[in-house]
Coordinates of C-alpha atoms in Angstrom, one line a residue:
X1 CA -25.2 18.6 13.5
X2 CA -28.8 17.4 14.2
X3 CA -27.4 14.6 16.8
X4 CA -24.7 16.3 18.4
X5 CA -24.0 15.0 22.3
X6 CA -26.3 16.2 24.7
X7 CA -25.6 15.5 28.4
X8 CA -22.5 12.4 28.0
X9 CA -25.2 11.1 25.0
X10 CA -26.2 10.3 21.5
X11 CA -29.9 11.0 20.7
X12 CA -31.1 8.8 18.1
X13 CA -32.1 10.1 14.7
X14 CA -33.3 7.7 11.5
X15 CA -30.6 6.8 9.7
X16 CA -28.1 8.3 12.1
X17 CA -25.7 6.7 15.4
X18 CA -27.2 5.0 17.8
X19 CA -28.3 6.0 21.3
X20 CA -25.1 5.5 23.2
X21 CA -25.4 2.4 26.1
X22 CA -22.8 3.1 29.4
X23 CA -22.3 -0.4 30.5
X24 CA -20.4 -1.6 33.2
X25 CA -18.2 -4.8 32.6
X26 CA -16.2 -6.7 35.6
X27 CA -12.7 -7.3 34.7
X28 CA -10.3 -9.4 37.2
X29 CA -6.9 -11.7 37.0
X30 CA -8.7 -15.1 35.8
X31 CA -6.5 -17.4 33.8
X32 CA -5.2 -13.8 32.3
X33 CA -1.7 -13.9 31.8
X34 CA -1.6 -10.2 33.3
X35 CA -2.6 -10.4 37.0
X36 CA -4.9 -7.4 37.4
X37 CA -6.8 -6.4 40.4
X38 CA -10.8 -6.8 39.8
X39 CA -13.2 -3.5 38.9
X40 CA -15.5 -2.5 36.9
X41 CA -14.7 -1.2 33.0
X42 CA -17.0 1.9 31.9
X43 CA -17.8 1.0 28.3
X44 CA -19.6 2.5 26.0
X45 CA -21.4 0.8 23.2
X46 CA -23.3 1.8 20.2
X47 CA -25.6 -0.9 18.9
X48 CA -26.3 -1.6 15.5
X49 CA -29.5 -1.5 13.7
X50 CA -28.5 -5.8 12.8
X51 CA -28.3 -7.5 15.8
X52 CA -25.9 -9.4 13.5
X53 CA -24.2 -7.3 12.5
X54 CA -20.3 -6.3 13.1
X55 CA -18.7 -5.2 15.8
X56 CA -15.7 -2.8 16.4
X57 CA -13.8 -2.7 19.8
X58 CA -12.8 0.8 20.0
X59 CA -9.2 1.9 22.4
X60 CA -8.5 5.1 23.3
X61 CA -5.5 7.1 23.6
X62 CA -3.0 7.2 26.6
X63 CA -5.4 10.5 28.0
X64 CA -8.6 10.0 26.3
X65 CA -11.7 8.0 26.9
X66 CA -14.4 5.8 25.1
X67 CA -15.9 9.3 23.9
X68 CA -13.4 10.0 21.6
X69 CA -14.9 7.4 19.3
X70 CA -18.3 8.9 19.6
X71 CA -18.0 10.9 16.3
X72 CA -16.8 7.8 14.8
X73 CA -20.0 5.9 15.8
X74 CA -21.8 8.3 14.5
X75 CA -20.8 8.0 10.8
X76 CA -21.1 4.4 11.1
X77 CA -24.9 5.2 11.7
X78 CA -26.1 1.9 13.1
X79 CA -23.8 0.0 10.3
X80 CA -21.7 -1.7 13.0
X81 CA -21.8 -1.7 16.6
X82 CA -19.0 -0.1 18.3
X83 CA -17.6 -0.5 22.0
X84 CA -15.3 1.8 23.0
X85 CA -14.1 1.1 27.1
X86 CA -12.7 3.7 29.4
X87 CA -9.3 1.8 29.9
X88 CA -8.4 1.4 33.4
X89 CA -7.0 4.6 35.0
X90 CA -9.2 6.7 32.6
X91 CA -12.6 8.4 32.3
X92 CA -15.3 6.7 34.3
X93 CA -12.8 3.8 34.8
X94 CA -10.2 6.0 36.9
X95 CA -11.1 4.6 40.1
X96 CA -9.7 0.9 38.6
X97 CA -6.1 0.1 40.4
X98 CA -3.4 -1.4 38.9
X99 CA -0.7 -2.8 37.9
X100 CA -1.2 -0.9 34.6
X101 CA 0.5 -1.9 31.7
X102 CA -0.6 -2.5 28.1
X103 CA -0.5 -5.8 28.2
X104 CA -3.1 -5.3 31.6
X105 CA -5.4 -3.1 29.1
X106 CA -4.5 -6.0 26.2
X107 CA -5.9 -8.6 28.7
X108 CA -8.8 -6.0 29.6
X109 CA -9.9 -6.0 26.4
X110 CA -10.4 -9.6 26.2
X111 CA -12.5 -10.1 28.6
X112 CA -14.6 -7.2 27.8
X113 CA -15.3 -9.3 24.6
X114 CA -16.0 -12.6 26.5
X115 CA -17.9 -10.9 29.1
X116 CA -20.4 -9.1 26.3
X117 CA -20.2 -11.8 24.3
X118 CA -18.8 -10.2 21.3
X119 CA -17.2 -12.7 19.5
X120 CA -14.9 -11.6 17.0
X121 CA -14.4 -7.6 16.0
X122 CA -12.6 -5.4 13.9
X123 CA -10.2 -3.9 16.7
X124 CA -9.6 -0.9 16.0
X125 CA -7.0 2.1 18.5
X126 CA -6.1 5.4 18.3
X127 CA -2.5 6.6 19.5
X128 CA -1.7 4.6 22.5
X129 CA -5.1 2.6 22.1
X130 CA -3.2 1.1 18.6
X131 CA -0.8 0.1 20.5
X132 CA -2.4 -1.8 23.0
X133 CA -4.8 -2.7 20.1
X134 CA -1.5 -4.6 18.1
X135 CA -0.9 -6.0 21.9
X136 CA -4.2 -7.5 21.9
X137 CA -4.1 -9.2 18.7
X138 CA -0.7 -10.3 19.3
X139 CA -2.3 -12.2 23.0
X140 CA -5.2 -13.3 21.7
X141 CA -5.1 -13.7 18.6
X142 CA -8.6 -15.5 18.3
X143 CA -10.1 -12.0 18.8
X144 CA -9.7 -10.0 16.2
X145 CA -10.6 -10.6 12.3
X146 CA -9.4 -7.6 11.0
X147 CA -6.9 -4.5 12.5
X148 CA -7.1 -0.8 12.0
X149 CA -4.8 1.6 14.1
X150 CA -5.1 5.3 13.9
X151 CA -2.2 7.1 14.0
X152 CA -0.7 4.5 16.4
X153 CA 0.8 1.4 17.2
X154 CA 4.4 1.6 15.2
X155 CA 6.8 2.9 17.7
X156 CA 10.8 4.3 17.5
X157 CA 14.3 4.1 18.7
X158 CA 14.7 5.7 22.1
X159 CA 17.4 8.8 21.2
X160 CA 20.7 7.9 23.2
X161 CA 21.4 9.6 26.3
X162 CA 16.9 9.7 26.9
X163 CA 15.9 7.2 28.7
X164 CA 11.9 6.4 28.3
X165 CA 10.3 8.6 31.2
X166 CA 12.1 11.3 30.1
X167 CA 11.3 10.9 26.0
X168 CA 7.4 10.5 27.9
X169 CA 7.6 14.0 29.4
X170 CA 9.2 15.4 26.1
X171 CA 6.3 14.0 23.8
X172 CA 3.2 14.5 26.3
X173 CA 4.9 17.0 28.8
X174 CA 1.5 19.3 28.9
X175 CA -0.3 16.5 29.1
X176 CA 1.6 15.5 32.0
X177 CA 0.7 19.0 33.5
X178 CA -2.8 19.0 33.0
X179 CA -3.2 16.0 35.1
X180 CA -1.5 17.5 38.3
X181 CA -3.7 20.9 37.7
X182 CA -6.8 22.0 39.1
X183 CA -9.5 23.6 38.1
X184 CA -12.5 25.8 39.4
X185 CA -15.1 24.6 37.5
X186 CA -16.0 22.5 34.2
X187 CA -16.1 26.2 32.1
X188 CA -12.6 26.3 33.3
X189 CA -11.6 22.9 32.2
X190 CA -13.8 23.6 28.7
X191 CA -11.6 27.1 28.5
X192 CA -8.5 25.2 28.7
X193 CA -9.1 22.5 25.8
X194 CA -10.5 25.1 23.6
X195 CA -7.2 27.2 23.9
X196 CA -5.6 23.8 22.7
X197 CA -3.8 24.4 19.4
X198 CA -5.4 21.0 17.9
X199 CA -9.0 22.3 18.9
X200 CA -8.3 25.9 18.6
X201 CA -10.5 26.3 14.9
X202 CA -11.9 22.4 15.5
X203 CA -14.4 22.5 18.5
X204 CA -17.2 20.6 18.2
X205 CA -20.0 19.2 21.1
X206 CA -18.2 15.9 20.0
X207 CA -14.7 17.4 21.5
X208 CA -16.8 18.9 24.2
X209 CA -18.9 15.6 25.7
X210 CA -15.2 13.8 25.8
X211 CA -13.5 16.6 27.6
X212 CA -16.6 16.7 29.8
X213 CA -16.5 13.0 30.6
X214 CA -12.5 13.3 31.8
X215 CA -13.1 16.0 34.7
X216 CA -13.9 14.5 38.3
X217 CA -14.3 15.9 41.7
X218 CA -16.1 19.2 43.1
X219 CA -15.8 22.7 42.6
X220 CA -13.9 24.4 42.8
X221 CA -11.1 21.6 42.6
X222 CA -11.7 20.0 39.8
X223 CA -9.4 17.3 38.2
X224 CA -8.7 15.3 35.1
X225 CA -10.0 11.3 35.5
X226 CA -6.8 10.2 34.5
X227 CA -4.1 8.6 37.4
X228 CA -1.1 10.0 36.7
X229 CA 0.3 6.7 37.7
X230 CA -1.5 5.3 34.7
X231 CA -0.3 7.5 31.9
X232 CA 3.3 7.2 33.3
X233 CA 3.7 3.3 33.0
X234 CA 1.6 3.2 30.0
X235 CA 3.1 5.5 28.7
X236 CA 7.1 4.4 29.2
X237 CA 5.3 0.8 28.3
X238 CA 5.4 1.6 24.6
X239 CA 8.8 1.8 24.3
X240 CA 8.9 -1.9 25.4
X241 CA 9.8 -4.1 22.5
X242 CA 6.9 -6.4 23.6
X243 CA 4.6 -3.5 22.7
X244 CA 6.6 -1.2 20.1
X245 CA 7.2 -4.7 18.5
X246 CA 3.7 -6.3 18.6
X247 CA 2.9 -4.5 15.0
X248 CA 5.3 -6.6 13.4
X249 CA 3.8 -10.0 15.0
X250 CA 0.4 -9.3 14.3
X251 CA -1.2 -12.5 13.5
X252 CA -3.0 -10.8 10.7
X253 CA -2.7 -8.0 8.0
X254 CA -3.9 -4.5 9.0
X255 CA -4.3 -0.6 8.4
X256 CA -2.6 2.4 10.3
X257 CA -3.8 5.6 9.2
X258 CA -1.8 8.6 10.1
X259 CA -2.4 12.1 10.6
X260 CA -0.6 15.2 8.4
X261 CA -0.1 16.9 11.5
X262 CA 0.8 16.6 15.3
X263 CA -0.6 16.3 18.7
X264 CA 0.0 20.0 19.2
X265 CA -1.5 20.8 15.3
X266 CA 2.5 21.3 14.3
X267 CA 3.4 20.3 10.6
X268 CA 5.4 17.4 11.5
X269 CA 3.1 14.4 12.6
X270 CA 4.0 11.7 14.2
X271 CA 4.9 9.7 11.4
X272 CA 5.5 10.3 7.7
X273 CA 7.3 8.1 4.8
X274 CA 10.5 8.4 6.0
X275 CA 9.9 7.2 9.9
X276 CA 8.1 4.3 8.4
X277 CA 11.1 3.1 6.2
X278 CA 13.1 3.4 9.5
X279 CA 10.7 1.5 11.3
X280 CA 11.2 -1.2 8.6
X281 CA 6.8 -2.8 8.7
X282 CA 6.0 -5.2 6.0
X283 CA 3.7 -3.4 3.6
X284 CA 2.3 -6.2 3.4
X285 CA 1.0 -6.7 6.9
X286 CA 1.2 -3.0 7.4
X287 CA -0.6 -0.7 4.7
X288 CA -0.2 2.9 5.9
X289 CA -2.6 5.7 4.7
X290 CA -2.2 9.1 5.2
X291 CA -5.5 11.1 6.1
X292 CA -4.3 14.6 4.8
X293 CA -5.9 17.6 6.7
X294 CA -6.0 16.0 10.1
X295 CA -4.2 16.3 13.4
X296 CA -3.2 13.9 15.9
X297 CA -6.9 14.4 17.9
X298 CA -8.8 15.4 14.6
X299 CA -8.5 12.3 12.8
X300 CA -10.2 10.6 15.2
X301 CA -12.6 13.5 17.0
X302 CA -12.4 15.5 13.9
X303 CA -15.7 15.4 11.3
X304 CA -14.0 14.5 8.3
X305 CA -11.4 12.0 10.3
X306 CA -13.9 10.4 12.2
X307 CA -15.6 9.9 8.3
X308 CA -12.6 8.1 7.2
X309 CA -12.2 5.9 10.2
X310 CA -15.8 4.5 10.1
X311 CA -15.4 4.0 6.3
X312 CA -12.4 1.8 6.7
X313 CA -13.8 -0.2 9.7
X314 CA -17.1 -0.8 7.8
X315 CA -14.4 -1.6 5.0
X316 CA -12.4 -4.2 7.7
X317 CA -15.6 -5.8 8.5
X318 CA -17.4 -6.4 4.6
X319 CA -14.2 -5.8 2.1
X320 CA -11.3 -4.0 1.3
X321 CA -10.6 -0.4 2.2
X322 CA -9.3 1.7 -0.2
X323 CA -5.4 2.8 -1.4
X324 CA -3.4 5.4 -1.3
X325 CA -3.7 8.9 -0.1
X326 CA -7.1 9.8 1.9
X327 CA -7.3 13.5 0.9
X328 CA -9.7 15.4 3.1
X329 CA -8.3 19.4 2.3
X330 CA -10.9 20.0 -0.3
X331 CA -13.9 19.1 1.3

């Protein structure tokens, strides 16, 4: 790929993404309604070519950073300009306190927008970013002119006799581990991920500059970005019915695209046709789409995914996306 990361970046090519900007954006209580301690966001924008031209704000997952949208960015090719934030607790962001929360990342969010002066935007989140994505446009609903969540955002019953922190550890247990491990050196921490079943035929220098961007600290104690603390409220969070229920008060229509497979490449994704009926959306205000060929990560950090994700946000922002089935095993 002739614009592949190199060194946490985008090298700009004609017709291709953007450089990558790292911004830095203050974010404090204000007349939020989620008191938050003040910091600095890590944000990461890719301008378009128009000035005037759309703009997507980007959320990551519950251990991922803004880089996970770079591949994304990169098929939107200077088409839209997209801002993807390390959330607080993540990435270049970890040093942020709390509380956490995603109604702390909702409120975030909004005054990343004010402070850059976006205006309105396609908001778009993967995973836990739909979540707090649905959150968002739930609390401010001036924000956003059009949703997309990626494989995100519609939560389920809690099984009896698991109480939240414990259906956490179930769903993201190695995940859990990973944060509380150490390792030698950033070969180590690239050894580990490529090991991961979801990456195991799928690596890229796209999966490798976001993995890169999560490890902190020295050799030969290296870490992952993400506090623990973080993930574990966040994470419980979405079981909330303020959160799990914000995609059925959205204050407009949106898409959810969903992955075949799971987080751990397994055949069973985290949601099908049958999980949806349970969850009861409105297809009205909910169109689903499966992205067949795709993983949990790979729909997002994947080639092909990330294809399908820029297409319906350029699709959000000019017109409507397409129906059905997006059917990605052939190519």
């Amino acid at each position: 790929m002739s614009d592949a990361p190199r060194n946490d970046a985008v090298v700009r090519k004609d017709g291709e993404a953007p450089a990558r900007e790292e911004l830095r954006v203050p974010v404090r209580g204000g007349e939020l309604r989620v008191p938050v301690r003040g910091g600095e966001l890590a944000v990461s924008r890719w301008p378009a070519g128009d000035p005037a031209a759309p703009v997507a704000l980007a959320l990551h997952g519950i251990t991922a950073n803004g880089l996970s949208w770079a591949r994304v960015a990169h098929h939107l090719a200077g088409r839209m300009t997209l801002v993807a934030p390390d959330l607080r607790g993540r990435g270049r962001s970890g040093h942020l306190p709390g509380p956490y929360g995603i109604a702390a990342h909702a409120d975030d969010m909004a005054a990343v927008a004010d402070e850059l002066g976006l205006g309105q935007v396609v908001l778009t989140g993967h995973s836990m970013g739909a979540f707090t994505a649905a959150l968002t446009a739930v609390r401010h609903p001036h924000l956003a002119t059009a949703l997309l969540l990626v494989d995100g955002g519609v939560g389920f019953p809690v099984p009896a006799g698991l109480n939240p922190d414990e259906l956490l550890t179930a769903v993201i247990g190695p995940a859990l581990r990973r944060l509380s491990t150490t390792f030698p050196d950033r070969e180590a921490y690239r050894a580990f991920w490529r090991r991961h079943p979801a990456f195991a035929d799928r690596w890229s220098p796209w999966v490798d500059a976001h993995v890169q961007r999560d490890l902190v600290g020295e050799e030969p104690e290296m870490r992952s970005a993400c506090r623990l603390e973080a993930v574990r409220v966040d994470g419980v969070d979405q079981f909330r019915e303020e959160v799990s229920g914000a995609v059925r008060r959205l204050p407009r229509p949106a898409v959810l695209l969903w992955a075949e497979r799971g987080l751990m490449d397994e055949p069973q994704g985290l949601y099908d046709e049958r999980r949806f009926a349970a969850a009861g959306l409105d297809p009205e205000r909910v169109r689903t789409r499966l992205v067949t060929g795709t993983n949990h990560y790979t729909i997002l950090i994947g080639d092909e995914g990330a294809r399908v994700v820029a297409q319906h946000l350029l699709d959000a922002a000019t017109g409507p996306g397409t129906d059905g089935r997006v059917d990605m095993s052939s190519r």
